[in-house]
PDB file of C-alpha atoms in Angstrom:
ATOM      1  CA  HIS C   1     175.239 125.544  -6.595  1.00  0.00           C
ATOM      2  CA  GLN C   2     171.948 124.353  -6.390  1.00  0.00           C
ATOM      3  CA  ASN C   3     172.024 123.508  -9.959  1.00  0.00           C
ATOM      4  CA  LEU C   4     175.407 121.808 -11.012  1.00  0.00           C
ATOM      5  CA  ASP C   5     176.200 121.028 -14.891  1.00  0.00           C
ATOM      6  CA  SER C   6     178.819 120.084 -16.506  1.00  0.00           C
ATOM      7  CA  ALA C   7     179.660 122.878 -18.268  1.00  0.00           C
ATOM      8  CA  ALA C   8     180.900 124.423 -14.565  1.00  0.00           C
ATOM      9  CA  LEU C   9     182.944 122.098 -14.262  1.00  0.00           C
ATOM     10  CA  ASN C  10     184.650 122.283 -17.117  1.00  0.00           C
ATOM     11  CA  GLY C  11     188.989 122.695 -16.959  1.00  0.00           C
ATOM     12  CA  ALA C  12     188.441 121.792 -12.858  1.00  0.00           C
ATOM     13  CA  ASP C  13     190.559 119.288 -11.045  1.00  0.00           C
ATOM     14  CA  VAL C  14     188.386 119.325  -8.189  1.00  0.00           C
ATOM     15  CA  ALA C  15     184.848 120.932  -7.183  1.00  0.00           C
ATOM     16  CA  ILE C  16     183.840 121.569  -3.475  1.00  0.00           C
ATOM     17  CA  ASP C  17     180.679 122.118  -2.682  1.00  0.00           C
ATOM     18  CA  PHE C  18     178.547 123.377   0.575  1.00  0.00           C
ATOM     19  CA  ALA C  19     175.491 123.293  -1.592  1.00  0.00           C
ATOM     20  CA  ARG C  20     172.371 122.560   0.857  1.00  0.00           C
ATOM     21  CA  ALA C  21     171.618 118.568   1.293  1.00  0.00           C
ATOM     22  CA  ASP C  22     169.058 118.151  -1.126  1.00  0.00           C
ATOM     23  CA  GLY C  23     169.880 117.500  -4.420  1.00  0.00           C
ATOM     24  CA  VAL C  24     173.450 116.323  -3.360  1.00  0.00           C
ATOM     25  CA  LEU C  25     173.296 113.249  -5.391  1.00  0.00           C
ATOM     26  CA  ASN C  26     172.416 114.303  -8.320  1.00  0.00           C
ATOM     27  CA  ARG C  27     176.022 116.690  -7.521  1.00  0.00           C
ATOM     28  CA  ILE C  28     178.021 113.697  -7.003  1.00  0.00           C
ATOM     29  CA  GLY C  29     176.894 112.057 -10.095  1.00  0.00           C
ATOM     30  CA  ILE C  30     177.628 114.616 -12.278  1.00  0.00           C
ATOM     31  CA  CYS C  31     181.207 115.418 -10.650  1.00  0.00           C
ATOM     32  CA  ARG C  32     181.568 111.443 -10.776  1.00  0.00           C
ATOM     33  CA  ASP C  33     180.118 112.053 -14.567  1.00  0.00           C
ATOM     34  CA  GLU C  34     182.619 114.448 -15.022  1.00  0.00           C
ATOM     35  CA  GLY C  35     186.100 112.903 -13.624  1.00  0.00           C
ATOM     36  CA  VAL C  36     186.228 115.795 -11.310  1.00  0.00           C
ATOM     37  CA  ASN C  37     187.409 115.002  -7.773  1.00  0.00           C
ATOM     38  CA  LEU C  38     184.770 116.137  -5.028  1.00  0.00           C
ATOM     39  CA  VAL C  39     185.245 117.759  -1.822  1.00  0.00           C
ATOM     40  CA  MET C  40     181.895 118.018  -0.010  1.00  0.00           C
ATOM     41  CA  GLY C  41     181.013 120.399   3.352  1.00  0.00           C
ATOM     42  CA  THR C  42     177.197 120.060   3.340  1.00  0.00           C
ATOM     43  CA  THR C  43     175.409 118.603   6.102  1.00  0.00           C
ATOM     44  CA  GLY C  44     172.189 116.699   6.527  1.00  0.00           C
ATOM     45  CA  TRP C  45     172.252 114.198   4.471  1.00  0.00           C
ATOM     46  CA  TYR C  46     173.366 111.377   6.349  1.00  0.00           C
ATOM     47  CA  ASP C  47     170.740 108.950   5.086  1.00  0.00           C
ATOM     48  CA  ASN C  48     172.176 108.634   2.089  1.00  0.00           C
ATOM     49  CA  LEU C  49     176.078 108.168   2.428  1.00  0.00           C
ATOM     50  CA  ASP C  50     176.236 104.350   1.960  1.00  0.00           C
ATOM     51  CA  GLU C  51     174.439 105.629  -0.873  1.00  0.00           C
ATOM     52  CA  ALA C  52     177.730 108.450  -1.467  1.00  0.00           C
ATOM     53  CA  ARG C  53     180.044 105.487  -0.994  1.00  0.00           C
ATOM     54  CA  GLY C  54     178.646 103.073  -3.426  1.00  0.00           C
ATOM     55  CA  LEU C  55     178.407 106.097  -6.175  1.00  0.00           C
ATOM     56  CA  ILE C  56     181.844 106.838  -5.689  1.00  0.00           C
ATOM     57  CA  GLY C  57     183.366 102.717  -5.857  1.00  0.00           C
ATOM     58  CA  LEU C  58     182.312 102.755  -9.279  1.00  0.00           C
ATOM     59  CA  SER C  59     184.017 105.552  -9.925  1.00  0.00           C
ATOM     60  CA  SER C  60     187.480 106.760 -10.310  1.00  0.00           C
ATOM     61  CA  ILE C  61     187.409 109.975  -8.410  1.00  0.00           C
ATOM     62  CA  GLY C  62     188.157 110.973  -5.145  1.00  0.00           C
ATOM     63  CA  PHE C  63     185.692 111.853  -2.770  1.00  0.00           C
ATOM     64  CA  LEU C  64     186.193 113.504   0.566  1.00  0.00           C
ATOM     65  CA  TRP C  65     182.760 114.316   2.797  1.00  0.00           C
ATOM     66  CA  SER C  66     183.484 116.426   5.953  1.00  0.00           C
ATOM     67  CA  SER C  67     180.881 117.498   9.081  1.00  0.00           C
ATOM     68  CA  ASN C  68     183.210 120.131   9.479  1.00  0.00           C
ATOM     69  CA  PHE C  69     186.254 121.408   8.055  1.00  0.00           C
ATOM     70  CA  SER C  70     188.087 123.526  10.441  1.00  0.00           C
ATOM     71  CA  ILE C  71     191.494 121.728  12.036  1.00  0.00           C
ATOM     72  CA  GLY C  72     190.660 122.885  15.259  1.00  0.00           C
ATOM     73  CA  VAL C  73     187.069 120.892  15.431  1.00  0.00           C
ATOM     74  CA  ASN C  74     188.910 118.199  13.795  1.00  0.00           C
ATOM     75  CA  LEU C  75     191.386 118.150  16.903  1.00  0.00           C
ATOM     76  CA  TYR C  76     188.627 118.548  18.761  1.00  0.00           C
ATOM     77  CA  PHE C  77     186.939 115.667  17.788  1.00  0.00           C
ATOM     78  CA  LYS C  78     189.836 113.702  19.251  1.00  0.00           C
ATOM     79  CA  ILE C  79     189.790 115.442  22.292  1.00  0.00           C
ATOM     80  CA  VAL C  80     186.144 114.964  23.055  1.00  0.00           C
ATOM     81  CA  GLU C  81     187.392 111.195  21.951  1.00  0.00           C
ATOM     82  CA  ARG C  82     189.711 111.309  24.330  1.00  0.00           C
ATOM     83  CA  ALA C  83     188.158 112.613  27.643  1.00  0.00           C
ATOM     84  CA  ALA C  84     185.270 109.877  26.725  1.00  0.00           C
ATOM     85  CA  GLU C  85     187.917 107.390  26.286  1.00  0.00           C
ATOM     86  CA  LEU C  86     188.409 108.104  29.692  1.00  0.00           C
ATOM     87  CA  MET C  87     185.388 108.722  31.334  1.00  0.00           C
ATOM     88  CA  ASN C  88     184.054 105.338  30.178  1.00  0.00           C
ATOM     89  CA  ASP C  89     185.211 103.879  33.955  1.00  0.00           C
ATOM     90  CA  PHE C  90     184.082 106.834  35.759  1.00  0.00           C
ATOM     91  CA  ASP C  91     180.390 106.076  35.849  1.00  0.00           C
ATOM     92  CA  GLU C  92     179.361 109.030  38.143  1.00  0.00           C
ATOM     93  CA  TYR C  93     180.323 111.269  35.536  1.00  0.00           C
ATOM     94  CA  ASP C  94     176.758 112.189  33.752  1.00  0.00           C
ATOM     95  CA  VAL C  95     177.750 113.840  30.153  1.00  0.00           C
ATOM     96  CA  TRP C  96     175.618 116.633  27.746  1.00  0.00           C
ATOM     97  CA  GLY C  97     176.475 118.462  25.113  1.00  0.00           C
ATOM     98  CA  HIS C  98     175.020 121.569  23.862  1.00  0.00           C
ATOM     99  CA  GLU C  99     175.643 123.823  20.340  1.00  0.00           C
ATOM    100  CA  ILE C 100     174.665 127.060  18.866  1.00  0.00           C
ATOM    101  CA  HIS C 101     174.946 128.213  15.345  1.00  0.00           C
ATOM    102  CA  HIS C 102     174.071 131.544  14.029  1.00  0.00           C
ATOM    103  CA  PHE C 103     170.447 132.270  13.060  1.00  0.00           C
ATOM    104  CA  ASN C 104     170.917 131.365   9.115  1.00  0.00           C
ATOM    105  CA  LYS C 105     171.809 127.544   9.546  1.00  0.00           C
ATOM    106  CA  ALA C 106     169.352 125.769   7.150  1.00  0.00           C
ATOM    107  CA  ASP C 107     170.103 122.452  10.386  1.00  0.00           C
ATOM    108  CA  SER C 108     169.608 121.309  13.446  1.00  0.00           C
ATOM    109  CA  PRO C 109     171.570 119.859  15.385  1.00  0.00           C
ATOM    110  CA  SER C 110     174.534 120.290  13.476  1.00  0.00           C
ATOM    111  CA  GLY C 111     176.940 117.859  11.646  1.00  0.00           C
ATOM    112  CA  THR C 112     179.238 119.280  14.177  1.00  0.00           C
ATOM    113  CA  ALA C 113     177.452 117.772  16.467  1.00  0.00           C
ATOM    114  CA  LYS C 114     176.272 114.404  15.397  1.00  0.00           C
ATOM    115  CA  THR C 115     179.490 113.942  14.597  1.00  0.00           C
ATOM    116  CA  LEU C 116     180.152 114.685  18.924  1.00  0.00           C
ATOM    117  CA  GLU C 117     176.546 112.260  19.727  1.00  0.00           C
ATOM    118  CA  LYS C 118     178.590 109.528  17.276  1.00  0.00           C
ATOM    119  CA  ILE C 119     182.111 109.957  18.866  1.00  0.00           C
ATOM    120  CA  LEU C 120     180.231 109.786  22.529  1.00  0.00           C
ATOM    121  CA  LEU C 121     178.269 107.204  21.934  1.00  0.00           C
ATOM    122  CA  ASP C 122     181.324 104.796  20.682  1.00  0.00           C
ATOM    123  CA  ASN C 123     183.405 105.240  23.815  1.00  0.00           C
ATOM    124  CA  LEU C 124     181.393 105.520  26.850  1.00  0.00           C
ATOM    125  CA  GLU C 125     179.565 101.735  27.155  1.00  0.00           C
ATOM    126  CA  ARG C 126     176.307 103.418  29.308  1.00  0.00           C
ATOM    127  CA  LYS C 127     175.581 105.915  26.754  1.00  0.00           C
ATOM    128  CA  THR C 128     173.156 104.020  24.282  1.00  0.00           C
ATOM    129  CA  ALA C 129     171.276 107.067  22.758  1.00  0.00           C
ATOM    130  CA  VAL C 130     170.668 110.535  22.143  1.00  0.00           C
ATOM    131  CA  VAL C 131     167.645 113.054  22.589  1.00  0.00           C
ATOM    132  CA  GLU C 132     168.378 115.945  20.840  1.00  0.00           C
ATOM    133  CA  ASP C 133     165.088 116.961  20.881  1.00  0.00           C
ATOM    134  CA  LYS C 134     162.818 119.179  23.900  1.00  0.00           C
ATOM    135  CA  LEU C 135     162.349 116.824  26.773  1.00  0.00           C
ATOM    136  CA  ASP C 136     159.259 117.196  28.792  1.00  0.00           C
ATOM    137  CA  ARG C 137     159.931 113.192  30.863  1.00  0.00           C
ATOM    138  CA  LYS C 138     162.820 112.442  32.894  1.00  0.00           C
ATOM    139  CA  ARG C 139     165.637 111.823  30.835  1.00  0.00           C
ATOM    140  CA  GLU C 140     166.786 107.985  30.834  1.00  0.00           C
ATOM    141  CA  PRO C 141     170.861 107.202  32.007  1.00  0.00           C
ATOM    142  CA  ASN C 142     171.350 105.315  28.786  1.00  0.00           C
ATOM    143  CA  GLU C 143     170.715 108.553  26.729  1.00  0.00           C
ATOM    144  CA  ILE C 144     172.858 111.884  25.826  1.00  0.00           C
ATOM    145  CA  HIS C 145     170.647 114.941  25.699  1.00  0.00           C
ATOM    146  CA  PHE C 146     172.440 117.535  23.144  1.00  0.00           C
ATOM    147  CA  SER C 147     170.498 120.816  23.238  1.00  0.00           C
ATOM    148  CA  SER C 148     170.902 122.875  19.598  1.00  0.00           C
ATOM    149  CA  LEU C 149     169.769 126.902  20.137  1.00  0.00           C
ATOM    150  CA  ARG C 150     169.899 129.332  16.989  1.00  0.00           C
ATOM    151  CA  GLY C 151     170.618 132.912  16.880  1.00  0.00           C
ATOM    152  CA  GLY C 152     172.797 136.412  16.524  1.00  0.00           C
ATOM    153  CA  PRO C 153     174.857 137.028  13.353  1.00  0.00           C
ATOM    154  CA  VAL C 154     177.979 134.856  13.980  1.00  0.00           C
ATOM    155  CA  ASN C 155     177.771 132.612  16.211  1.00  0.00           C
ATOM    156  CA  PHE C 156     179.529 128.534  16.330  1.00  0.00           C
ATOM    157  CA  ARG C 157     180.547 126.757  19.577  1.00  0.00           C
ATOM    158  CA  HIS C 158     179.907 123.435  20.652  1.00  0.00           C
ATOM    159  CA  LYS C 159     180.336 122.210  24.365  1.00  0.00           C
ATOM    160  CA  ILE C 160     180.661 118.502  25.930  1.00  0.00           C
ATOM    161  CA  GLY C 161     179.660 118.751  29.897  1.00  0.00           C
ATOM    162  CA  PHE C 162     180.970 115.850  32.141  1.00  0.00           C
ATOM    163  CA  ASP C 163     179.374 116.537  35.167  1.00  0.00           C
ATOM    164  CA  SER C 164     179.386 114.761  38.792  1.00  0.00           C
ATOM    165  CA  ALA C 165     178.236 115.671  42.410  1.00  0.00           C
ATOM    166  CA  ALA C 166     181.611 116.860  42.925  1.00  0.00           C
ATOM    167  CA  ASP C 167     182.556 118.870  39.527  1.00  0.00           C
ATOM    168  CA  THR C 168     182.344 119.753  36.092  1.00  0.00           C
ATOM    169  CA  ILE C 169     184.314 119.350  33.118  1.00  0.00           C
ATOM    170  CA  ASN C 170     183.269 121.414  30.031  1.00  0.00           C
ATOM    171  CA  ILE C 171     185.554 121.488  26.604  1.00  0.00           C
ATOM    172  CA  ILE C 172     184.343 123.861  24.042  1.00  0.00           C
ATOM    173  CA  HIS C 173     185.203 124.549  20.769  1.00  0.00           C
ATOM    174  CA  SER C 174     184.663 128.124  19.821  1.00  0.00           C
ATOM    175  CA  ALA C 175     185.192 129.876  16.100  1.00  0.00           C
ATOM    176  CA  ARG C 176     185.479 133.157  15.843  1.00  0.00           C
ATOM    177  CA  ASN C 177     184.878 133.360  11.825  1.00  0.00           C
ATOM    178  CA  ARG C 178     184.578 131.316   8.879  1.00  0.00           C
ATOM    179  CA  ASP C 179     188.294 131.426   8.058  1.00  0.00           C
ATOM    180  CA  GLY C 180     189.337 128.428   9.595  1.00  0.00           C
ATOM    181  CA  TYR C 181     186.070 126.066   7.713  1.00  0.00           C
ATOM    182  CA  ALA C 182     186.962 128.162   4.327  1.00  0.00           C
ATOM    183  CA  LEU C 183     191.236 126.919   5.017  1.00  0.00           C
ATOM    184  CA  GLY C 184     190.488 123.253   5.822  1.00  0.00           C
ATOM    185  CA  ALA C 185     187.828 122.841   2.817  1.00  0.00           C
ATOM    186  CA  LEU C 186     190.798 124.681   0.174  1.00  0.00           C
ATOM    187  CA  LYS C 187     193.582 121.890   1.974  1.00  0.00           C
ATOM    188  CA  ALA C 188     191.754 119.023   1.704  1.00  0.00           C
ATOM    189  CA  ALA C 189     190.714 119.739  -1.581  1.00  0.00           C
ATOM    190  CA  GLU C 190     195.097 120.083  -2.615  1.00  0.00           C
ATOM    191  CA  TRP C 191     195.305 117.186  -0.969  1.00  0.00           C
ATOM    192  CA  LEU C 192     192.554 114.911  -2.921  1.00  0.00           C
ATOM    193  CA  ASN C 193     193.863 115.565  -5.973  1.00  0.00           C
ATOM    194  CA  TYR C 194     194.498 113.052  -8.191  1.00  0.00           C
ATOM    195  CA  LYS C 195     193.512 110.376  -4.869  1.00  0.00           C
ATOM    196  CA  THR C 196     190.153 107.984  -6.485  1.00  0.00           C
ATOM    197  CA  GLY C 197     188.390 107.026  -3.527  1.00  0.00           C
ATOM    198  CA  PHE C 198     186.142 107.686  -0.768  1.00  0.00           C
ATOM    199  CA  TYR C 199     187.557 109.467   2.455  1.00  0.00           C
ATOM    200  CA  GLY C 200     186.763 111.465   5.374  1.00  0.00           C
ATOM    201  CA  MET C 201     189.024 114.491   7.374  1.00  0.00           C
ATOM    202  CA  ASN C 202     191.114 111.727   9.860  1.00  0.00           C
ATOM    203  CA  ASP C 203     192.375 109.988   6.423  1.00  0.00           C
ATOM    204  CA  PHE C 204     193.618 113.836   5.201  1.00  0.00           C
ATOM    205  CA  LEU C 205     194.798 114.783   8.933  1.00  0.00           C
ATOM    206  CA  ASN C 206     196.294 111.612   9.263  1.00  0.00           C
ATOM    207  CA  PHE C 207     194.840 110.771  12.542  1.00  0.00           C
TER     208      PHE C 207
END
């Protein structure tokens, strides 16, 4: 929770944190001081990741952060990565992204969308920038437009489109509920127990 203190960690081996982005570094510091490993699912604090690495590097705890703990989503990341690698040689295909989440989600675009953006930029040489805002101009050839929508009580969907004059290839992940996220976080916590250092889901899933 937002006001995490040492008493809340008494007797814990691993903590799981999905609280708001403000206070993330403080919560990491408390876990570090108490010697409790930490699984972090909070999104919207990407500018502080290097600082978090520094905190973990000076500690004896294990820390695993991911924008998404769903096993299916992490498989989806690998599928999109491979698709982008293949599309790199076929510049007649443009690429775009879209995500929709429930109306209670606090950040936009989603952390999963941010990860997808990085995957696309890393694997498509013709794309060097992402635009997330509404476009009131022509989109530049080197840009990827990644849009977001918020609505409904239970929406979790990401879509990557590869589009040419001849056809369109859509790669979609839709979650039916939150169960996959919770299960992935619990499995990650079991894996992280007794480890030290900074990890991501690729380490846990051995990708």
